[in-house]
Short mmCIF file of C-alpha atoms and ligand atoms in Angstrom, two decimals:
data_model
loop_
_atom_site.label_atom_id
_atom_site.label_comp_id
_atom_site.label_asym_id
_atom_site.label_seq_id
_atom_site.Cartn_x
_atom_site.Cartn_y
_atom_site.Cartn_z
CA MET H 29 -4.94 -28.13 -29.28
CA SER H 30 -1.15 -28.49 -29.43
CA LYS H 31 0.92 -30.00 -26.66
CA LEU H 32 2.20 -27.80 -23.81
CA ALA H 33 5.77 -26.62 -24.31
CA ILE H 34 6.59 -27.81 -20.80
CA HIS H 35 5.72 -31.33 -22.04
CA GLY H 36 7.80 -31.03 -25.21
CA GLY H 37 5.30 -29.22 -27.45
CA THR H 38 6.03 -26.14 -29.57
CA PRO H 39 6.08 -22.90 -27.54
CA VAL H 40 3.51 -20.27 -28.53
CA ARG H 41 6.35 -17.79 -28.78
CA THR H 42 10.03 -18.27 -29.60
CA ARG H 43 11.11 -14.68 -30.37
CA PRO H 44 11.86 -12.54 -27.29
CA PHE H 45 9.37 -9.81 -26.42
CA PRO H 46 10.53 -6.32 -27.44
CA SER H 47 12.26 -4.34 -24.72
CA TYR H 48 11.08 -0.90 -23.72
CA VAL H 49 13.08 1.94 -25.29
CA THR H 50 12.43 5.61 -24.52
CA ILE H 51 15.75 7.12 -25.56
CA GLY H 52 15.91 8.69 -29.02
CA GLU H 53 17.52 11.46 -31.06
CA GLU H 54 16.16 14.16 -28.74
CA GLU H 55 18.09 12.80 -25.76
CA LYS H 56 21.20 12.29 -27.90
CA ARG H 57 21.14 15.92 -29.02
CA ALA H 58 20.54 17.14 -25.47
CA VAL H 59 23.53 15.14 -24.17
CA LEU H 60 25.81 16.37 -26.95
CA GLU H 61 24.91 19.97 -26.10
CA VAL H 62 25.95 19.38 -22.50
CA LEU H 63 29.22 17.78 -23.62
CA ASP H 64 29.89 20.73 -25.95
CA SER H 65 29.34 23.10 -23.03
CA LYS H 66 32.07 21.19 -21.11
CA VAL H 67 30.13 21.80 -17.86
CA LEU H 68 28.89 18.37 -16.83
CA SER H 69 27.75 19.49 -13.40
CA ASP H 70 27.41 23.00 -12.04
CA PHE H 71 26.76 22.40 -8.36
CA LEU H 72 28.86 23.82 -5.53
CA GLY H 73 28.52 22.70 -1.92
CA THR H 74 28.73 26.28 -0.62
CA TRP H 75 26.18 29.04 -0.11
CA SER H 76 26.48 30.50 -3.60
CA PRO H 77 24.25 30.71 -6.68
CA GLN H 78 25.56 27.27 -7.66
CA PHE H 79 24.22 25.73 -4.47
CA TYR H 80 21.10 24.98 -6.51
CA GLY H 81 22.92 23.47 -9.49
CA GLY H 82 23.39 24.38 -13.13
CA THR H 83 21.03 25.54 -15.87
CA ARG H 84 19.85 22.08 -16.98
CA VAL H 85 19.22 20.92 -13.43
CA ARG H 86 17.16 24.02 -12.76
CA LYS H 87 15.32 23.68 -16.07
CA LEU H 88 14.37 20.07 -15.34
CA GLU H 89 13.08 21.13 -11.91
CA ALA H 90 11.04 23.96 -13.47
CA ASP H 91 9.69 21.59 -16.15
CA TRP H 92 8.78 19.01 -13.51
CA SER H 93 7.01 21.58 -11.28
CA ALA H 94 5.02 22.89 -14.22
CA TYR H 95 4.02 19.46 -15.50
CA PHE H 96 2.92 18.08 -12.14
CA GLY H 97 1.49 21.35 -10.84
CA VAL H 98 3.61 21.43 -7.71
CA LYS H 99 5.52 24.35 -6.18
CA HIS H 100 8.97 22.79 -5.71
CA ALA H 101 10.84 20.05 -7.55
CA VAL H 102 14.28 19.03 -6.24
CA SER H 103 16.31 16.77 -8.51
CA VAL H 104 18.53 14.07 -7.01
CA ASN H 105 20.73 11.24 -8.28
CA SER H 106 18.17 8.50 -7.47
CA ALA H 107 14.81 7.95 -5.84
CA THR H 108 16.68 6.16 -3.06
CA SER H 109 18.51 9.42 -2.34
CA GLY H 110 15.18 11.22 -2.71
CA LEU H 111 13.54 9.03 -0.09
CA ILE H 112 16.45 9.51 2.31
CA ALA H 113 16.26 13.29 1.83
CA ALA H 114 12.49 13.18 2.30
CA VAL H 115 12.77 11.34 5.62
CA GLY H 116 15.45 13.79 6.74
CA ALA H 117 13.24 16.72 5.76
CA THR H 118 10.52 15.46 8.09
CA GLY H 119 12.99 15.75 10.99
CA VAL H 120 12.58 12.12 12.03
CA GLY H 121 15.32 10.79 14.32
CA PRO H 122 16.30 8.28 17.05
CA GLY H 123 13.33 6.89 18.97
CA ASP H 124 10.86 7.68 16.18
CA GLU H 125 8.87 5.22 14.11
CA VAL H 126 7.90 5.58 10.47
CA ILE H 127 5.18 3.36 9.01
CA VAL H 128 6.16 1.78 5.68
CA SER H 129 5.04 -0.88 3.20
CA PRO H 130 6.73 -4.29 3.12
CA TYR H 131 5.80 -4.91 -0.54
CA THR H 132 8.02 -2.52 -2.44
CA MET H 133 11.59 -1.83 -3.46
CA THR H 134 13.83 -1.96 -0.39
CA ALA H 135 14.58 1.78 -0.28
CA SER H 136 10.96 2.69 0.50
CA ALA H 137 11.67 1.28 3.98
CA SER H 138 15.45 1.55 4.41
CA CYS H 139 15.28 5.35 3.96
CA VAL H 140 14.00 5.48 7.54
CA LEU H 141 17.10 3.73 8.88
CA ALA H 142 19.38 6.42 7.47
CA PHE H 143 18.15 8.72 10.28
CA ASN H 144 18.38 6.11 13.01
CA ALA H 145 14.60 5.76 13.16
CA VAL H 146 12.66 2.49 13.08
CA PRO H 147 10.57 1.31 10.10
CA VAL H 148 7.25 -0.22 11.19
CA PHE H 149 5.62 -2.37 8.52
CA ALA H 150 1.87 -2.12 7.86
CA ASP H 151 0.07 -4.57 5.59
CA ILE H 152 -1.10 -3.90 2.06
CA ASP H 153 -4.59 -4.09 0.62
CA ALA H 154 -5.18 -7.22 -1.48
CA GLU H 155 -6.80 -5.26 -4.33
CA SER H 156 -4.46 -2.28 -4.72
CA PHE H 157 -1.29 -3.77 -3.13
CA CYS H 158 -0.86 -0.38 -1.38
CA LEU H 159 -1.07 0.64 2.29
CA THR H 160 -4.49 1.89 3.41
CA ALA H 161 -5.64 4.18 6.22
CA GLU H 162 -6.86 1.07 8.10
CA THR H 163 -3.60 -0.86 7.86
CA ILE H 164 -1.65 2.25 8.86
CA ARG H 165 -3.99 2.95 11.79
CA ALA H 166 -3.30 -0.57 13.12
CA ARG H 167 0.39 0.32 13.49
CA LEU H 168 0.13 3.77 15.07
CA THR H 169 1.95 4.30 18.37
CA PRO H 170 2.88 7.46 20.29
CA ARG H 171 6.26 7.19 18.52
CA THR H 172 4.88 7.32 14.94
CA LYS H 173 6.19 10.43 13.16
CA ALA H 174 5.64 9.80 9.46
CA VAL H 175 4.39 7.35 6.83
CA VAL H 176 5.91 6.33 3.51
CA VAL H 177 3.09 5.33 1.14
CA VAL H 178 4.05 3.60 -2.11
CA ASP H 179 1.99 3.83 -5.31
CA ILE H 180 2.97 0.31 -6.23
CA PHE H 181 2.88 -1.12 -9.79
CA GLY H 182 1.68 2.28 -11.09
CA GLN H 183 -1.49 2.69 -9.04
CA PRO H 184 -1.84 5.52 -6.50
CA ALA H 185 -2.82 4.49 -2.98
CA ASP H 186 -6.23 5.64 -1.71
CA MET H 187 -4.59 8.76 -0.28
CA ASP H 188 -7.45 10.91 1.06
CA PRO H 189 -8.28 8.68 4.06
CA ILE H 190 -4.52 8.28 4.68
CA LEU H 191 -4.06 12.06 4.75
CA ASP H 192 -7.05 12.46 7.10
CA LEU H 193 -5.52 9.93 9.48
CA ALA H 194 -2.11 11.60 9.21
CA ARG H 195 -3.53 15.07 9.94
CA ALA H 196 -5.39 13.73 12.98
CA HIS H 197 -2.15 12.27 14.37
CA ASN H 198 0.22 15.01 13.24
CA LEU H 199 2.17 12.75 10.87
CA LEU H 200 3.92 13.75 7.67
CA VAL H 201 3.25 11.58 4.62
CA ILE H 202 5.88 10.78 2.00
CA GLU H 203 4.57 9.37 -1.28
CA ASP H 204 6.89 7.01 -3.16
CA ALA H 205 5.73 7.51 -6.75
CA ALA H 206 8.76 5.82 -8.32
CA GLN H 207 6.54 3.46 -10.32
CA SER H 208 3.69 5.84 -11.04
CA PRO H 209 4.70 9.05 -12.86
CA GLY H 210 1.63 10.32 -14.72
CA ALA H 211 -0.84 8.24 -12.69
CA ARG H 212 -3.71 10.23 -11.18
CA TYR H 213 -5.93 10.14 -8.13
CA LYS H 214 -9.08 12.26 -8.08
CA GLY H 215 -7.64 14.43 -10.84
CA LYS H 216 -4.28 15.02 -9.13
CA TYR H 217 -0.96 13.50 -10.15
CA ALA H 218 0.53 10.66 -8.14
CA GLY H 219 3.57 12.02 -6.35
CA THR H 220 1.80 15.30 -5.53
CA LEU H 221 -0.83 13.83 -3.21
CA ALA H 222 1.08 13.94 0.10
CA ASP H 223 3.51 16.29 1.90
CA ILE H 224 6.51 15.10 -0.12
CA GLY H 225 6.57 12.94 -3.26
CA VAL H 226 9.49 11.03 -4.75
CA PHE H 227 9.89 9.93 -8.38
CA SER H 228 12.56 7.64 -9.84
CA LEU H 229 14.34 8.17 -13.14
CA ASN H 230 16.28 4.90 -13.10
CA TYR H 231 16.64 2.91 -16.29
CA HIS H 232 13.76 0.54 -15.47
CA LYS H 233 11.12 3.17 -14.86
CA THR H 234 8.53 4.68 -17.23
CA ILE H 235 10.84 7.56 -18.12
CA HIS H 236 14.49 7.62 -17.16
CA THR H 237 17.85 9.32 -17.18
CA GLY H 238 19.92 6.19 -16.47
CA GLU H 239 19.90 6.98 -12.77
CA GLY H 240 18.04 9.88 -11.19
CA GLY H 241 15.14 11.03 -9.08
CA ILE H 242 12.92 14.03 -8.38
CA ILE H 243 11.41 15.07 -5.05
CA VAL H 244 8.36 17.36 -5.03
CA THR H 245 6.62 19.36 -2.33
CA ASN H 246 4.34 22.39 -2.05
CA ARG H 247 5.92 23.45 1.24
CA ASP H 248 8.75 25.99 1.23
CA ASN H 249 10.28 24.77 4.51
CA LEU H 250 10.41 21.16 3.33
CA ALA H 251 11.89 22.19 -0.02
CA GLU H 252 14.66 24.08 1.75
CA ARG H 253 15.50 21.06 3.89
CA LEU H 254 15.50 18.78 0.84
CA GLN H 255 17.92 21.10 -0.95
CA LEU H 256 20.23 21.18 2.07
CA ILE H 257 20.28 17.41 2.49
CA ARG H 258 20.96 17.01 -1.25
CA ASN H 259 24.02 19.19 -1.13
CA HIS H 260 26.14 19.14 2.05
CA GLY H 261 23.66 21.03 4.25
CA GLU H 262 25.90 21.28 7.30
CA VAL H 263 28.44 23.44 5.44
CA VAL H 264 25.79 25.79 4.14
CA VAL H 265 23.39 26.45 7.04
CA LYS H 266 25.53 29.12 8.74
CA ASN H 267 25.87 31.39 5.72
CA LYS H 268 22.38 30.63 4.51
CA GLY H 269 20.95 31.58 7.90
CA THR H 270 19.05 28.31 8.39
CA LYS H 271 17.96 27.95 12.02
CA ASN H 272 16.49 24.44 12.17
CA ILE H 273 19.43 22.10 11.66
CA VAL H 274 17.80 18.95 13.07
CA SER H 275 18.57 15.89 10.90
CA MET H 276 20.38 18.17 8.50
CA LEU H 277 23.34 15.98 7.64
CA GLY H 278 24.10 16.69 4.01
CA PHE H 279 25.01 14.24 1.28
CA ASN H 280 26.00 14.52 -2.34
CA PHE H 281 22.70 13.54 -3.95
CA ARG H 282 23.22 15.92 -6.88
CA MET H 283 22.13 15.19 -10.43
CA THR H 284 24.52 15.99 -13.30
CA GLU H 285 23.69 18.34 -16.17
CA ILE H 286 23.71 15.33 -18.51
CA GLU H 287 20.97 13.49 -16.66
CA ALA H 288 18.98 16.69 -16.24
CA ALA H 289 19.12 17.41 -19.97
CA ILE H 290 17.88 13.88 -20.70
CA GLY H 291 15.19 14.24 -18.04
CA SER H 292 13.62 17.32 -19.67
CA GLU H 293 13.37 15.42 -22.98
CA GLN H 294 11.94 12.33 -21.28
CA LEU H 295 9.28 14.35 -19.48
CA LYS H 296 7.99 15.64 -22.83
CA LYS H 297 7.33 12.01 -23.81
CA LEU H 298 5.55 10.91 -20.65
CA ASP H 299 1.97 11.40 -21.91
CA ARG H 300 2.73 9.54 -25.13
CA LEU H 301 4.32 6.66 -23.20
CA LEU H 302 1.41 6.21 -20.81
CA GLN H 303 -1.39 5.77 -23.33
CA PRO H 304 -0.04 2.53 -24.85
CA ARG H 305 0.41 1.17 -21.33
CA GLU H 306 -3.26 1.79 -20.58
CA GLU H 307 -4.33 0.28 -23.89
CA ALA H 308 -2.24 -2.85 -23.36
CA ALA H 309 -3.57 -3.30 -19.83
CA ALA H 310 -7.17 -2.84 -20.99
CA PHE H 311 -6.58 -5.42 -23.73
CA LEU H 312 -5.20 -7.98 -21.29
CA THR H 313 -8.02 -7.37 -18.82
CA LYS H 314 -10.60 -7.77 -21.57
CA HIS H 315 -9.21 -11.06 -22.88
CA LEU H 316 -7.91 -12.77 -19.71
CA GLY H 317 -11.25 -12.50 -17.93
CA GLY H 318 -12.93 -15.69 -16.74
CA LEU H 319 -9.88 -17.95 -16.47
CA PRO H 320 -10.31 -20.15 -13.38
CA GLY H 321 -8.46 -18.93 -10.32
CA LEU H 322 -7.19 -15.78 -12.02
CA THR H 323 -8.15 -12.33 -10.65
CA LEU H 324 -7.21 -9.41 -12.89
CA PRO H 325 -6.02 -6.06 -11.53
CA ALA H 326 -8.66 -3.76 -10.08
CA VAL H 327 -8.31 -0.03 -10.62
CA LEU H 328 -9.57 2.08 -7.71
CA PRO H 329 -12.37 4.56 -8.47
CA GLU H 330 -11.18 7.98 -9.75
CA VAL H 331 -7.72 6.56 -10.47
CA ARG H 332 -5.61 6.60 -13.62
CA HIS H 333 -3.24 3.62 -13.35
CA ALA H 334 0.22 4.05 -14.91
CA TRP H 335 0.70 0.27 -15.44
CA TYR H 336 4.36 0.01 -14.50
CA LEU H 337 3.56 -3.68 -14.04
CA TYR H 338 0.38 -5.67 -14.71
CA PRO H 339 -0.37 -7.58 -11.47
CA MET H 340 -2.68 -10.63 -11.35
CA ARG H 341 -3.69 -12.87 -8.47
CA TYR H 342 -3.89 -16.60 -8.83
CA ASP H 343 -5.75 -18.94 -6.47
CA SER H 344 -4.35 -22.45 -6.87
CA ARG H 345 -7.19 -23.90 -4.76
CA GLN H 346 -9.53 -23.31 -7.68
CA THR H 347 -7.42 -25.29 -10.15
CA GLY H 348 -5.36 -27.71 -8.06
CA VAL H 349 -2.21 -26.46 -9.83
CA SER H 350 0.39 -24.55 -7.84
CA ARG H 351 1.45 -21.07 -8.88
CA ALA H 352 5.00 -22.29 -9.43
CA ARG H 353 3.83 -25.02 -11.79
CA LEU H 354 1.54 -22.65 -13.68
CA ALA H 355 4.30 -20.05 -14.04
CA GLU H 356 6.71 -22.71 -15.26
CA ALA H 357 4.22 -23.80 -17.94
CA LEU H 358 3.57 -20.19 -19.03
CA LYS H 359 7.30 -19.40 -19.18
CA ALA H 360 7.87 -22.52 -21.28
CA GLU H 361 5.42 -21.05 -23.81
CA GLY H 362 7.86 -18.12 -24.18
CA ILE H 363 6.09 -15.29 -22.39
CA PRO H 364 7.41 -12.94 -19.68
CA ILE H 365 5.59 -13.86 -16.49
CA PHE H 366 6.95 -13.52 -12.96
CA GLU H 367 5.92 -14.72 -9.51
CA GLY H 368 5.61 -13.03 -6.17
CA TYR H 369 7.34 -9.65 -6.70
CA VAL H 370 9.67 -8.88 -3.75
CA GLU H 371 10.05 -10.80 -0.51
CA PRO H 372 8.32 -8.94 2.36
CA ILE H 373 11.02 -6.45 3.32
CA TYR H 374 10.95 -7.25 7.05
CA LEU H 375 12.13 -10.78 6.24
CA GLN H 376 15.44 -9.49 4.84
CA PRO H 377 18.55 -10.28 6.97
CA LEU H 378 18.85 -6.58 7.87
CA TYR H 379 15.57 -6.73 9.81
CA GLN H 380 15.89 -10.31 11.01
CA GLU H 381 19.35 -9.80 12.48
CA GLN H 382 18.93 -6.11 13.20
CA GLN H 383 22.54 -5.36 12.41
CA LEU H 384 23.02 -1.90 11.03
CA PHE H 385 25.10 0.75 12.81
CA GLY H 386 27.97 -1.24 14.27
CA THR H 387 27.02 -4.32 16.25
CA VAL H 388 24.86 -2.73 18.97
CA HIS H 389 21.53 -3.29 17.14
CA CYS H 390 20.83 0.43 16.76
CA PRO H 391 18.24 1.77 15.98
CA PHE H 392 16.13 -1.32 16.69
CA GLN H 393 17.37 -1.73 20.22
CA CYS H 394 18.72 1.60 21.34
CA PRO H 395 18.28 3.56 24.59
CA HIS H 396 16.19 6.21 22.79
CA TYR H 397 13.77 3.72 21.34
CA LYS H 398 10.97 2.77 23.70
CA GLY H 399 9.11 0.48 21.29
CA LYS H 400 9.79 -3.06 20.21
CA ALA H 401 10.47 -3.69 16.55
CA ASN H 402 8.43 -6.64 15.25
CA TYR H 403 9.67 -8.22 12.03
CA GLY H 404 8.34 -11.73 12.61
CA LYS H 405 6.93 -14.00 9.97
CA GLY H 406 3.14 -13.51 9.82
CA LEU H 407 3.41 -9.77 10.55
CA CYS H 408 1.70 -8.75 7.28
CA PRO H 409 -0.43 -11.71 6.13
CA VAL H 410 -1.75 -10.16 2.92
CA THR H 411 1.75 -9.26 1.78
CA GLU H 412 3.02 -12.74 2.59
CA ARG H 413 0.09 -14.31 0.73
CA MET H 414 0.78 -12.18 -2.35
CA HIS H 415 4.48 -12.93 -2.31
CA TYR H 416 4.41 -16.64 -1.50
CA ASP H 417 1.10 -17.75 -3.01
CA GLU H 418 -0.85 -15.46 -5.28
CA LEU H 419 0.86 -12.72 -7.26
CA LEU H 420 1.75 -13.21 -10.92
CA TYR H 421 2.81 -10.24 -13.00
CA THR H 422 4.13 -9.20 -16.36
CA ASN H 423 6.00 -6.15 -17.58
CA ILE H 424 4.69 -6.12 -21.15
CA CYS H 425 2.29 -3.19 -20.83
CA HIS H 426 4.43 -0.59 -22.58
CA ALA H 427 4.80 1.45 -25.74
CA ASP H 428 7.01 -0.96 -27.70
CA ILE H 429 4.66 -3.94 -27.40
CA THR H 430 2.54 -4.66 -30.47
CA LYS H 431 -0.96 -6.13 -30.75
CA ASP H 432 0.73 -9.27 -32.04
CA ASP H 433 2.89 -9.53 -28.90
CA LEU H 434 -0.18 -9.11 -26.72
CA SER H 435 -2.03 -11.76 -28.72
CA THR H 436 0.72 -14.34 -28.24
CA PHE H 437 0.72 -13.53 -24.52
CA LEU H 438 -3.02 -14.29 -24.41
CA GLN H 439 -2.62 -17.42 -26.53
CA ALA H 440 -0.07 -18.78 -24.08
CA PHE H 441 -2.46 -18.19 -21.18
CA HIS H 442 -5.40 -19.80 -22.93
CA LYS H 443 -3.31 -22.74 -24.08
CA VAL H 444 -2.00 -23.44 -20.58
CA PHE H 445 -5.38 -22.99 -18.92
CA ASP H 446 -6.97 -25.33 -21.50
CA HIS H 447 -4.41 -27.98 -20.48
CA MET H 448 -4.70 -27.41 -16.75
CA GLU H 449 -5.54 -31.02 -15.94
CA GLU H 450 -2.18 -32.13 -17.40
CA LEU H 451 -0.39 -29.86 -14.91
CA ARG H 452 -2.23 -31.30 -11.93
CA SER H 453 -0.31 -34.56 -11.69
C1 PLP P 20 12.76 1.93 -8.31
C2 PLP P 20 12.12 2.24 -7.03
C3 PLP P 20 12.74 2.99 -6.03
C4 PLP P 20 14.19 3.41 -6.09
O1 PLP P 20 14.52 4.09 -7.23
P1 PLP P 20 16.04 4.41 -7.60
O2 PLP P 20 15.92 5.62 -8.46
O3 PLP P 20 16.56 3.23 -8.31
O4 PLP P 20 16.77 4.68 -6.35
C5 PLP P 20 12.04 3.30 -4.89
N1 PLP P 20 10.79 2.89 -4.72
C6 PLP P 20 10.14 2.15 -5.63
C7 PLP P 20 8.74 1.75 -5.39
C8 PLP P 20 10.79 1.79 -6.82
O5 PLP P 20 10.16 1.04 -7.71
#
């Protein structure tokens, strides 16, 4: 078989892999209609009919509610804003702890800090990469008020035991479904499994509006709080007659009519965009099986995975070749393969130095906080093992990838694994 590209041989692939494109004529037409209307946003930060936004914003919210079978959808300008609003809606504040995952995009944890509460990191499960009821239970204290569970890489967390635990301890659960629109758990959509769900519509996600997000909930009181936080709540509560104003600082998290119009078109495509992801993932799983040291992604029972990413685990002890060396050899063959995903969030400077509001170390060391924030190395061993040692992933499971692309991806893997002994030295 031919020489490894890393040793000067010909790469399996020289053309780049196709990028993922979801924007077409439908979105173009929708945007032009908004431009022709001249009303690019129709929100007002006052208690008026426009408090809830313009016609396209409201249509996207109605479309989203209908599709996901949830009572309220509240659009926002990003999932980061959505997570902040969700934490605010729970009423969390100084002295409170919120349990979060360390293996996710930073905002799934930093949303807690916006309300001067303390993120407490629980470990992930090595199969699903999500929090579990057991890892959450290990971090419960009398100060725990809520949990942010992330459906990472497109797979919903095993939510039923998490909800049971949360009910028993009077905690609210926020589900970060940014990477998993259309995924399902026991027949229900990811994002709708907990008290509040948050979706992202940023450019990199399965469907997008450039930037954007949607928050969903079945509870009227939470929906009202989300709408107030989205749009300058403190100015509105008096005229609106809202009594509970705890953690009700408002922001401008409003989505424009342009993004909303794109969002309604994107939502129509979601089903069509998911099927090729599933097919690509099934193809990889079928043909990558049996390679030494490589564990392919497990799908939990009664779950439909949305395959935002295709995560694999690699055990270098079985081959004697480090993950870095293997990844280097695979990349040299011209395929998109990445190591580690994100650094455990608690190891970021923010948590290590605990500098946030001014220089007084609030909320980590504040008179209202009776706990002790632990962000030490070793806190979440599974997460650290995935990041530093085991995780390899690719982003090629999507609708614009062809069978031919998938075949070259497999060829590169088989070629490198056939030459493993040459990588050992
Ligand atoms: C992308 C992402 C977010 C943030 O989404 P934005 O819309 O970019 O703010 C939050 N959580 C997870 C898991 C994500 O992947």
